[in-house]
């Protein structure tokens, strides 16, 4: 289970505004091995965390490159998984290292979507000179990817903008934080967005999540009903904030759980400017 909120405007009017604001939670088993976000690739051009689970090494859930390629993945809630399916994390790493544009890449992925368990994939080309393009594809939805219009979006473990209560609640908190803090220092906006991602208020009852996950037992589903998930041995273990300003300056802030302990966290920030 994961959740992503993002707002983008390729040509914001205000010089102090951001072209892209993204806030995301990674929910995973605490024991699943992974690397913290850092630069990697042939020229250290890709910034992301990395999955180190045996057989899935090198996949990731969210990343951005200095060339302006960005991708983010969530799994689609489905009770029965195909254990022989390909690892979904490779969809992100392949895009971050390819020369294909976002829409062409997602069209290619849509032809191979049956090889994976359910997923949602956001792919973006961020360009200071040509403008930003963000596309979406989910292999449990429409057969073709779509180019998104500028605006604010929420994505969890159903199709884009599916109105799960926790998604609607979190999206409202996200929008309020953005509106409240855009004119304030960047650190204030990041702190407010981390607060949104840390909200543990259960949004119940939620018929939509219960219907999609009807083969799960209800108490199990209820633990997924908050923006920040907390279960024994499983839950939100990484928060990520990505800000891209009008000049193409990127601020990537990651907050990670330490030693499988939900009370201990560390925060790191990477900054760079997109290549022209």
PDB file of C-alpha atoms in Angstrom:
ATOM      1  CA  UNK A   1       0.000   0.000   0.000  1.00  0.00           C
ATOM      2  CA  UNK A   2       1.303   3.438  -0.917  1.00  0.00           C
ATOM      3  CA  UNK A   3      -0.103   6.895  -1.532  1.00  0.00           C
ATOM      4  CA  UNK A   4       0.983   9.811  -3.731  1.00  0.00           C
ATOM      5  CA  UNK A   5      -0.271  13.382  -3.984  1.00  0.00           C
ATOM      6  CA  UNK A   6       1.055  15.762  -6.601  1.00  0.00           C
ATOM      7  CA  UNK A   7       0.339  19.144  -8.100  1.00  0.00           C
ATOM      8  CA  UNK A   8       1.909  20.369 -11.300  1.00  0.00           C
ATOM      9  CA  UNK A   9       1.754  23.509 -13.381  1.00  0.00           C
ATOM     10  CA  UNK A  10       4.381  23.581 -16.156  1.00  0.00           C
ATOM     11  CA  UNK A  11       4.273  27.367 -16.414  1.00  0.00           C
ATOM     12  CA  UNK A  12       3.347  28.877 -13.048  1.00  0.00           C
ATOM     13  CA  UNK A  13       2.654  32.591 -13.084  1.00  0.00           C
ATOM     14  CA  UNK A  14       4.461  33.387  -9.838  1.00  0.00           C
ATOM     15  CA  UNK A  15       8.256  33.283  -9.833  1.00  0.00           C
ATOM     16  CA  UNK A  16       8.116  31.795  -6.319  1.00  0.00           C
ATOM     17  CA  UNK A  17       5.736  28.974  -7.293  1.00  0.00           C
ATOM     18  CA  UNK A  18       6.695  25.368  -7.957  1.00  0.00           C
ATOM     19  CA  UNK A  19       6.201  23.564 -11.259  1.00  0.00           C
ATOM     20  CA  UNK A  20       5.824  20.298  -9.360  1.00  0.00           C
ATOM     21  CA  UNK A  21       5.055  19.437  -5.753  1.00  0.00           C
ATOM     22  CA  UNK A  22       4.911  15.716  -4.948  1.00  0.00           C
ATOM     23  CA  UNK A  23       4.403  13.992  -1.593  1.00  0.00           C
ATOM     24  CA  UNK A  24       4.482  10.199  -1.334  1.00  0.00           C
ATOM     25  CA  UNK A  25       4.444   7.396   1.214  1.00  0.00           C
ATOM     26  CA  UNK A  26       6.028   4.013   0.672  1.00  0.00           C
ATOM     27  CA  UNK A  27       4.243   1.295   2.658  1.00  0.00           C
ATOM     28  CA  UNK A  28       6.127  -1.983   2.923  1.00  0.00           C
ATOM     29  CA  UNK A  29       7.101  -4.794   5.277  1.00  0.00           C
ATOM     30  CA  UNK A  30       9.636  -3.384   7.707  1.00  0.00           C
ATOM     31  CA  UNK A  31      11.932  -6.362   7.129  1.00  0.00           C
ATOM     32  CA  UNK A  32      12.129  -5.966   3.337  1.00  0.00           C
ATOM     33  CA  UNK A  33      15.685  -4.842   2.534  1.00  0.00           C
ATOM     34  CA  UNK A  34      16.182  -1.606   0.602  1.00  0.00           C
ATOM     35  CA  UNK A  35      18.693   1.198   0.068  1.00  0.00           C
ATOM     36  CA  UNK A  36      18.049   4.799   1.031  1.00  0.00           C
ATOM     37  CA  UNK A  37      17.701   7.346  -1.753  1.00  0.00           C
ATOM     38  CA  UNK A  38      20.983   8.224  -3.419  1.00  0.00           C
ATOM     39  CA  UNK A  39      22.356   8.888  -6.888  1.00  0.00           C
ATOM     40  CA  UNK A  40      23.154   5.905  -9.098  1.00  0.00           C
ATOM     41  CA  UNK A  41      23.459   4.972 -12.763  1.00  0.00           C
ATOM     42  CA  UNK A  42      26.249   5.310 -15.312  1.00  0.00           C
ATOM     43  CA  UNK A  43      26.837   8.965 -14.463  1.00  0.00           C
ATOM     44  CA  UNK A  44      25.117   9.139 -11.065  1.00  0.00           C
ATOM     45  CA  UNK A  45      22.192  10.777 -12.851  1.00  0.00           C
ATOM     46  CA  UNK A  46      19.329   8.890 -11.144  1.00  0.00           C
ATOM     47  CA  UNK A  47      18.159   9.585  -7.601  1.00  0.00           C
ATOM     48  CA  UNK A  48      15.999   6.989  -5.853  1.00  0.00           C
ATOM     49  CA  UNK A  49      15.823   4.387  -3.167  1.00  0.00           C
ATOM     50  CA  UNK A  50      16.335   0.805  -4.315  1.00  0.00           C
ATOM     51  CA  UNK A  51      14.589  -2.448  -3.485  1.00  0.00           C
ATOM     52  CA  UNK A  52      17.073  -5.121  -2.391  1.00  0.00           C
ATOM     53  CA  UNK A  53      14.615  -8.007  -1.992  1.00  0.00           C
ATOM     54  CA  UNK A  54      16.073 -11.189  -3.491  1.00  0.00           C
ATOM     55  CA  UNK A  55      14.924 -11.474  -7.086  1.00  0.00           C
ATOM     56  CA  UNK A  56      13.699  -7.856  -7.139  1.00  0.00           C
ATOM     57  CA  UNK A  57      17.041  -6.101  -6.644  1.00  0.00           C
ATOM     58  CA  UNK A  58      17.348  -2.748  -8.349  1.00  0.00           C
ATOM     59  CA  UNK A  59      13.663  -1.971  -8.638  1.00  0.00           C
ATOM     60  CA  UNK A  60      12.246   1.154  -7.077  1.00  0.00           C
ATOM     61  CA  UNK A  61       8.970   2.837  -6.220  1.00  0.00           C
ATOM     62  CA  UNK A  62       9.911   6.482  -6.905  1.00  0.00           C
ATOM     63  CA  UNK A  63      12.801   8.280  -8.544  1.00  0.00           C
ATOM     64  CA  UNK A  64      13.962  11.281 -10.555  1.00  0.00           C
ATOM     65  CA  UNK A  65      16.930  11.902 -12.836  1.00  0.00           C
ATOM     66  CA  UNK A  66      19.025  14.951 -13.543  1.00  0.00           C
ATOM     67  CA  UNK A  67      17.726  14.707 -17.140  1.00  0.00           C
ATOM     68  CA  UNK A  68      14.230  15.445 -15.858  1.00  0.00           C
ATOM     69  CA  UNK A  69      12.732  11.979 -15.937  1.00  0.00           C
ATOM     70  CA  UNK A  70      10.495  11.163 -12.964  1.00  0.00           C
ATOM     71  CA  UNK A  71       8.506   8.015 -12.212  1.00  0.00           C
ATOM     72  CA  UNK A  72       6.389   6.758  -9.326  1.00  0.00           C
ATOM     73  CA  UNK A  73       4.634   3.436  -8.790  1.00  0.00           C
ATOM     74  CA  UNK A  74       1.866   2.099  -6.583  1.00  0.00           C
ATOM     75  CA  UNK A  75       0.517  -1.437  -6.448  1.00  0.00           C
ATOM     76  CA  UNK A  76      -3.145  -2.096  -7.211  1.00  0.00           C
ATOM     77  CA  UNK A  77      -4.992  -3.741  -4.321  1.00  0.00           C
ATOM     78  CA  UNK A  78      -5.760  -7.307  -5.384  1.00  0.00           C
ATOM     79  CA  UNK A  79      -6.136 -10.255  -3.008  1.00  0.00           C
ATOM     80  CA  UNK A  80      -4.554 -12.901  -5.242  1.00  0.00           C
ATOM     81  CA  UNK A  81      -1.065 -12.246  -6.573  1.00  0.00           C
ATOM     82  CA  UNK A  82       0.712 -14.121  -9.327  1.00  0.00           C
ATOM     83  CA  UNK A  83       3.987 -15.165  -7.719  1.00  0.00           C
ATOM     84  CA  UNK A  84       5.495 -15.712 -11.163  1.00  0.00           C
ATOM     85  CA  UNK A  85       4.772 -12.153 -12.351  1.00  0.00           C
ATOM     86  CA  UNK A  86       7.608  -9.754 -13.080  1.00  0.00           C
ATOM     87  CA  UNK A  87       8.717  -7.304 -10.392  1.00  0.00           C
ATOM     88  CA  UNK A  88       6.839  -4.035 -10.750  1.00  0.00           C
ATOM     89  CA  UNK A  89       9.712  -1.935  -9.444  1.00  0.00           C
ATOM     90  CA  UNK A  90      11.601  -2.488 -12.700  1.00  0.00           C
ATOM     91  CA  UNK A  91       9.001  -0.342 -14.470  1.00  0.00           C
ATOM     92  CA  UNK A  92      10.325   2.731 -12.674  1.00  0.00           C
ATOM     93  CA  UNK A  93      14.040   1.996 -13.069  1.00  0.00           C
ATOM     94  CA  UNK A  94      13.642   1.189 -16.762  1.00  0.00           C
ATOM     95  CA  UNK A  95      11.972   4.538 -17.434  1.00  0.00           C
ATOM     96  CA  UNK A  96      14.529   6.503 -15.436  1.00  0.00           C
ATOM     97  CA  UNK A  97      17.336   5.035 -17.530  1.00  0.00           C
ATOM     98  CA  UNK A  98      15.694   4.986 -20.972  1.00  0.00           C
ATOM     99  CA  UNK A  99      15.756   7.620 -23.690  1.00  0.00           C
ATOM    100  CA  UNK A 100      12.048   7.109 -24.423  1.00  0.00           C
ATOM    101  CA  UNK A 101       9.650   9.933 -23.609  1.00  0.00           C
ATOM    102  CA  UNK A 102       7.016   9.313 -20.941  1.00  0.00           C
ATOM    103  CA  UNK A 103       4.023   8.707 -23.215  1.00  0.00           C
ATOM    104  CA  UNK A 104       5.921   6.391 -25.573  1.00  0.00           C
ATOM    105  CA  UNK A 105       7.256   4.451 -22.601  1.00  0.00           C
ATOM    106  CA  UNK A 106       3.818   3.996 -21.054  1.00  0.00           C
ATOM    107  CA  UNK A 107       2.415   2.868 -24.408  1.00  0.00           C
ATOM    108  CA  UNK A 108       5.125   0.208 -24.473  1.00  0.00           C
ATOM    109  CA  UNK A 109       4.340  -0.754 -20.868  1.00  0.00           C
ATOM    110  CA  UNK A 110       0.627  -1.013 -21.697  1.00  0.00           C
ATOM    111  CA  UNK A 111       1.457  -3.735 -24.225  1.00  0.00           C
ATOM    112  CA  UNK A 112       3.238  -5.701 -21.501  1.00  0.00           C
ATOM    113  CA  UNK A 113       0.904  -4.906 -18.601  1.00  0.00           C
ATOM    114  CA  UNK A 114      -0.371  -8.480 -18.396  1.00  0.00           C
ATOM    115  CA  UNK A 115       3.082  -9.649 -17.293  1.00  0.00           C
ATOM    116  CA  UNK A 116       2.713  -7.847 -13.941  1.00  0.00           C
ATOM    117  CA  UNK A 117       0.408  -7.878 -10.979  1.00  0.00           C
ATOM    118  CA  UNK A 118      -1.775  -4.781 -10.677  1.00  0.00           C
ATOM    119  CA  UNK A 119       0.043  -1.448 -10.736  1.00  0.00           C
ATOM    120  CA  UNK A 120      -0.259   2.288 -11.372  1.00  0.00           C
ATOM    121  CA  UNK A 121       2.619   4.146 -12.991  1.00  0.00           C
ATOM    122  CA  UNK A 122       3.260   7.877 -13.235  1.00  0.00           C
ATOM    123  CA  UNK A 123       5.948   8.899 -15.742  1.00  0.00           C
ATOM    124  CA  UNK A 124       7.066  12.459 -16.376  1.00  0.00           C
ATOM    125  CA  UNK A 125       9.429  14.456 -18.563  1.00  0.00           C
ATOM    126  CA  UNK A 126      10.377  17.682 -16.792  1.00  0.00           C
ATOM    127  CA  UNK A 127      11.946  20.284 -19.063  1.00  0.00           C
ATOM    128  CA  UNK A 128      12.627  23.906 -18.215  1.00  0.00           C
ATOM    129  CA  UNK A 129      12.747  24.829 -21.917  1.00  0.00           C
ATOM    130  CA  UNK A 130      10.032  22.606 -23.439  1.00  0.00           C
ATOM    131  CA  UNK A 131       7.606  22.410 -20.534  1.00  0.00           C
ATOM    132  CA  UNK A 132       6.655  19.480 -18.309  1.00  0.00           C
ATOM    133  CA  UNK A 133       4.629  16.442 -19.411  1.00  0.00           C
ATOM    134  CA  UNK A 134       3.178  13.961 -16.909  1.00  0.00           C
ATOM    135  CA  UNK A 135       1.475  10.739 -18.011  1.00  0.00           C
ATOM    136  CA  UNK A 136      -0.372   7.925 -16.237  1.00  0.00           C
ATOM    137  CA  UNK A 137      -1.120   4.274 -16.910  1.00  0.00           C
ATOM    138  CA  UNK A 138      -2.725   1.606 -14.718  1.00  0.00           C
ATOM    139  CA  UNK A 139      -2.888  -1.992 -15.924  1.00  0.00           C
ATOM    140  CA  UNK A 140      -6.253  -2.530 -14.237  1.00  0.00           C
ATOM    141  CA  UNK A 141      -7.860   0.443 -15.996  1.00  0.00           C
ATOM    142  CA  UNK A 142      -8.047   1.868 -19.508  1.00  0.00           C
ATOM    143  CA  UNK A 143      -5.863   0.103 -22.079  1.00  0.00           C
ATOM    144  CA  UNK A 144      -4.115   3.326 -23.153  1.00  0.00           C
ATOM    145  CA  UNK A 145      -2.015   5.731 -21.051  1.00  0.00           C
ATOM    146  CA  UNK A 146      -3.153   9.321 -20.675  1.00  0.00           C
ATOM    147  CA  UNK A 147      -1.400  12.690 -20.632  1.00  0.00           C
ATOM    148  CA  UNK A 148      -2.506  14.540 -17.508  1.00  0.00           C
ATOM    149  CA  UNK A 149      -3.716  18.127 -17.572  1.00  0.00           C
ATOM    150  CA  UNK A 150      -2.095  20.510 -15.063  1.00  0.00           C
ATOM    151  CA  UNK A 151      -3.773  20.189 -11.666  1.00  0.00           C
ATOM    152  CA  UNK A 152      -3.732  18.297  -8.371  1.00  0.00           C
ATOM    153  CA  UNK A 153      -3.991  14.505  -8.231  1.00  0.00           C
ATOM    154  CA  UNK A 154      -4.113  11.674  -5.740  1.00  0.00           C
ATOM    155  CA  UNK A 155      -3.106   8.052  -6.285  1.00  0.00           C
ATOM    156  CA  UNK A 156      -3.258   5.137  -3.885  1.00  0.00           C
ATOM    157  CA  UNK A 157      -3.840   1.431  -4.528  1.00  0.00           C
ATOM    158  CA  UNK A 158      -6.731   1.841  -6.918  1.00  0.00           C
ATOM    159  CA  UNK A 159      -6.807   3.718 -10.236  1.00  0.00           C
ATOM    160  CA  UNK A 160      -5.818   7.395 -10.363  1.00  0.00           C
ATOM    161  CA  UNK A 161      -8.250   9.621  -8.442  1.00  0.00           C
ATOM    162  CA  UNK A 162     -10.366   6.678  -7.201  1.00  0.00           C
ATOM    163  CA  UNK A 163     -12.186   8.326  -4.267  1.00  0.00           C
ATOM    164  CA  UNK A 164     -11.103   6.160  -1.386  1.00  0.00           C
ATOM    165  CA  UNK A 165     -11.844   8.161   1.748  1.00  0.00           C
ATOM    166  CA  UNK A 166      -8.216   8.258   2.848  1.00  0.00           C
ATOM    167  CA  UNK A 167      -7.214   9.558  -0.583  1.00  0.00           C
ATOM    168  CA  UNK A 168      -9.814  12.336  -0.537  1.00  0.00           C
ATOM    169  CA  UNK A 169      -8.880  13.255   3.031  1.00  0.00           C
ATOM    170  CA  UNK A 170      -5.146  13.276   2.321  1.00  0.00           C
ATOM    171  CA  UNK A 171      -5.568  15.196  -0.926  1.00  0.00           C
ATOM    172  CA  UNK A 172      -7.482  17.910   0.926  1.00  0.00           C
ATOM    173  CA  UNK A 173      -4.711  18.151   3.558  1.00  0.00           C
ATOM    174  CA  UNK A 174      -2.129  18.266   0.764  1.00  0.00           C
ATOM    175  CA  UNK A 175      -3.925  21.092  -1.043  1.00  0.00           C
ATOM    176  CA  UNK A 176      -4.335  23.067   2.171  1.00  0.00           C
ATOM    177  CA  UNK A 177      -0.639  22.699   2.992  1.00  0.00           C
ATOM    178  CA  UNK A 178       0.392  23.803  -0.497  1.00  0.00           C
ATOM    179  CA  UNK A 179      -1.913  26.838  -0.466  1.00  0.00           C
ATOM    180  CA  UNK A 180      -0.807  27.795   3.045  1.00  0.00           C
ATOM    181  CA  UNK A 181       2.926  27.435   2.535  1.00  0.00           C
ATOM    182  CA  UNK A 182       3.859  28.207  -1.071  1.00  0.00           C
ATOM    183  CA  UNK A 183       4.760  31.789  -0.181  1.00  0.00           C
ATOM    184  CA  UNK A 184       6.675  30.684   2.939  1.00  0.00           C
ATOM    185  CA  UNK A 185      10.208  29.269   3.143  1.00  0.00           C
ATOM    186  CA  UNK A 186      10.759  25.928   1.413  1.00  0.00           C
ATOM    187  CA  UNK A 187      11.569  24.167   4.685  1.00  0.00           C
ATOM    188  CA  UNK A 188       8.137  25.147   6.013  1.00  0.00           C
ATOM    189  CA  UNK A 189       6.380  23.614   3.018  1.00  0.00           C
ATOM    190  CA  UNK A 190       8.402  20.395   3.336  1.00  0.00           C
ATOM    191  CA  UNK A 191       7.605  20.160   7.061  1.00  0.00           C
ATOM    192  CA  UNK A 192       3.882  20.683   6.427  1.00  0.00           C
ATOM    193  CA  UNK A 193       3.840  18.009   3.704  1.00  0.00           C
ATOM    194  CA  UNK A 194       5.638  15.546   5.971  1.00  0.00           C
ATOM    195  CA  UNK A 195       2.906  16.195   8.543  1.00  0.00           C
ATOM    196  CA  UNK A 196       0.296  15.300   5.904  1.00  0.00           C
ATOM    197  CA  UNK A 197       2.090  12.056   5.099  1.00  0.00           C
ATOM    198  CA  UNK A 198       2.294  11.185   8.808  1.00  0.00           C
ATOM    199  CA  UNK A 199      -1.455  11.484   9.449  1.00  0.00           C
ATOM    200  CA  UNK A 200      -2.736   8.261  11.051  1.00  0.00           C
ATOM    201  CA  UNK A 201      -6.450   9.182  11.292  1.00  0.00           C
ATOM    202  CA  UNK A 202      -8.502   6.222  10.046  1.00  0.00           C
ATOM    203  CA  UNK A 203     -11.049   7.206   7.396  1.00  0.00           C
ATOM    204  CA  UNK A 204     -13.842   4.729   8.066  1.00  0.00           C
ATOM    205  CA  UNK A 205     -16.138   3.321   6.935  1.00  0.00           C
ATOM    206  CA  UNK A 206     -14.988   3.181   3.317  1.00  0.00           C
ATOM    207  CA  UNK A 207     -17.199   1.048   1.052  1.00  0.00           C
ATOM    208  CA  UNK A 208     -14.902   1.655  -1.942  1.00  0.00           C
ATOM    209  CA  UNK A 209     -11.818   0.059  -0.389  1.00  0.00           C
ATOM    210  CA  UNK A 210     -13.933  -2.717   1.118  1.00  0.00           C
ATOM    211  CA  UNK A 211     -15.434  -3.496  -2.290  1.00  0.00           C
ATOM    212  CA  UNK A 212     -12.072  -3.636  -4.055  1.00  0.00           C
ATOM    213  CA  UNK A 213     -10.539  -5.691  -1.245  1.00  0.00           C
ATOM    214  CA  UNK A 214     -13.605  -7.775  -0.463  1.00  0.00           C
ATOM    215  CA  UNK A 215     -11.594 -10.988  -0.161  1.00  0.00           C
ATOM    216  CA  UNK A 216      -9.555  -9.488   2.666  1.00  0.00           C
ATOM    217  CA  UNK A 217     -10.932  -9.606   6.192  1.00  0.00           C
ATOM    218  CA  UNK A 218     -12.367  -6.252   7.252  1.00  0.00           C
ATOM    219  CA  UNK A 219     -10.069  -5.617  10.274  1.00  0.00           C
ATOM    220  CA  UNK A 220      -7.095  -6.067   7.932  1.00  0.00           C
ATOM    221  CA  UNK A 221      -8.442  -3.514   5.464  1.00  0.00           C
ATOM    222  CA  UNK A 222      -9.279  -1.037   8.213  1.00  0.00           C
ATOM    223  CA  UNK A 223      -5.591  -0.731   9.050  1.00  0.00           C
ATOM    224  CA  UNK A 224      -5.020   0.588   5.517  1.00  0.00           C
ATOM    225  CA  UNK A 225      -7.618   3.323   5.895  1.00  0.00           C
ATOM    226  CA  UNK A 226      -5.207   6.092   6.954  1.00  0.00           C
ATOM    227  CA  UNK A 227      -2.721   8.112   4.903  1.00  0.00           C
ATOM    228  CA  UNK A 228       0.026   6.761   7.168  1.00  0.00           C
ATOM    229  CA  UNK A 229      -0.373   3.000   7.648  1.00  0.00           C
ATOM    230  CA  UNK A 230       0.603   1.336  10.917  1.00  0.00           C
ATOM    231  CA  UNK A 231       0.420  -2.468  11.283  1.00  0.00           C
ATOM    232  CA  UNK A 232       2.665  -4.894  13.180  1.00  0.00           C
ATOM    233  CA  UNK A 233       5.693  -5.393  10.943  1.00  0.00           C
ATOM    234  CA  UNK A 234       4.190  -3.457   8.047  1.00  0.00           C
ATOM    235  CA  UNK A 235       3.347   0.126   7.226  1.00  0.00           C
ATOM    236  CA  UNK A 236       4.617   3.492   6.094  1.00  0.00           C
ATOM    237  CA  UNK A 237       8.401   3.393   6.256  1.00  0.00           C
ATOM    238  CA  UNK A 238       9.430   6.155   3.823  1.00  0.00           C
ATOM    239  CA  UNK A 239       8.067   9.673   3.167  1.00  0.00           C
ATOM    240  CA  UNK A 240       9.301  11.529   0.084  1.00  0.00           C
ATOM    241  CA  UNK A 241       8.811  15.158  -0.930  1.00  0.00           C
ATOM    242  CA  UNK A 242       9.899  16.401  -4.370  1.00  0.00           C
ATOM    243  CA  UNK A 243       9.795  20.106  -5.230  1.00  0.00           C
ATOM    244  CA  UNK A 244      10.715  21.470  -8.669  1.00  0.00           C
ATOM    245  CA  UNK A 245      10.809  25.261  -9.007  1.00  0.00           C
ATOM    246  CA  UNK A 246      10.460  27.452 -12.092  1.00  0.00           C
ATOM    247  CA  UNK A 247      14.211  27.378 -12.749  1.00  0.00           C
ATOM    248  CA  UNK A 248      14.368  23.587 -12.643  1.00  0.00           C
ATOM    249  CA  UNK A 249      15.924  23.385  -9.179  1.00  0.00           C
ATOM    250  CA  UNK A 250      14.950  20.091  -7.529  1.00  0.00           C
ATOM    251  CA  UNK A 251      14.684  19.491  -3.782  1.00  0.00           C
ATOM    252  CA  UNK A 252      14.292  15.808  -2.904  1.00  0.00           C
ATOM    253  CA  UNK A 253      13.602  15.160   0.787  1.00  0.00           C
ATOM    254  CA  UNK A 254      13.333  11.620   2.139  1.00  0.00           C
ATOM    255  CA  UNK A 255      12.323  10.615   5.680  1.00  0.00           C
ATOM    256  CA  UNK A 256      13.040   6.991   6.578  1.00  0.00           C
ATOM    257  CA  UNK A 257      12.161   4.726   9.475  1.00  0.00           C
ATOM    258  CA  UNK A 258      15.184   3.469  11.412  1.00  0.00           C
ATOM    259  CA  UNK A 259      15.679  -0.132  12.542  1.00  0.00           C
ATOM    260  CA  UNK A 260      12.034  -1.148  11.910  1.00  0.00           C
ATOM    261  CA  UNK A 261      11.013   1.246  14.704  1.00  0.00           C
ATOM    262  CA  UNK A 262       8.067   3.582  13.895  1.00  0.00           C
ATOM    263  CA  UNK A 263       9.252   5.972  16.616  1.00  0.00           C
ATOM    264  CA  UNK A 264      12.695   6.539  15.042  1.00  0.00           C
ATOM    265  CA  UNK A 265      13.241   8.390  11.762  1.00  0.00           C
ATOM    266  CA  UNK A 266      15.998  10.156   9.856  1.00  0.00           C
ATOM    267  CA  UNK A 267      15.653  12.804   7.157  1.00  0.00           C
ATOM    268  CA  UNK A 268      17.976  13.525   4.244  1.00  0.00           C
ATOM    269  CA  UNK A 269      17.782  16.066   1.398  1.00  0.00           C
ATOM    270  CA  UNK A 270      19.328  16.084  -2.072  1.00  0.00           C
ATOM    271  CA  UNK A 271      19.303  19.153  -4.311  1.00  0.00           C
ATOM    272  CA  UNK A 272      20.259  19.616  -7.959  1.00  0.00           C
ATOM    273  CA  UNK A 273      19.257  21.520 -11.086  1.00  0.00           C
ATOM    274  CA  UNK A 274      17.721  19.752 -14.072  1.00  0.00           C
ATOM    275  CA  UNK A 275      19.924  19.554 -17.147  1.00  0.00           C
ATOM    276  CA  UNK A 276      18.738  21.765 -20.016  1.00  0.00           C
TER     277      UNK A 276
END
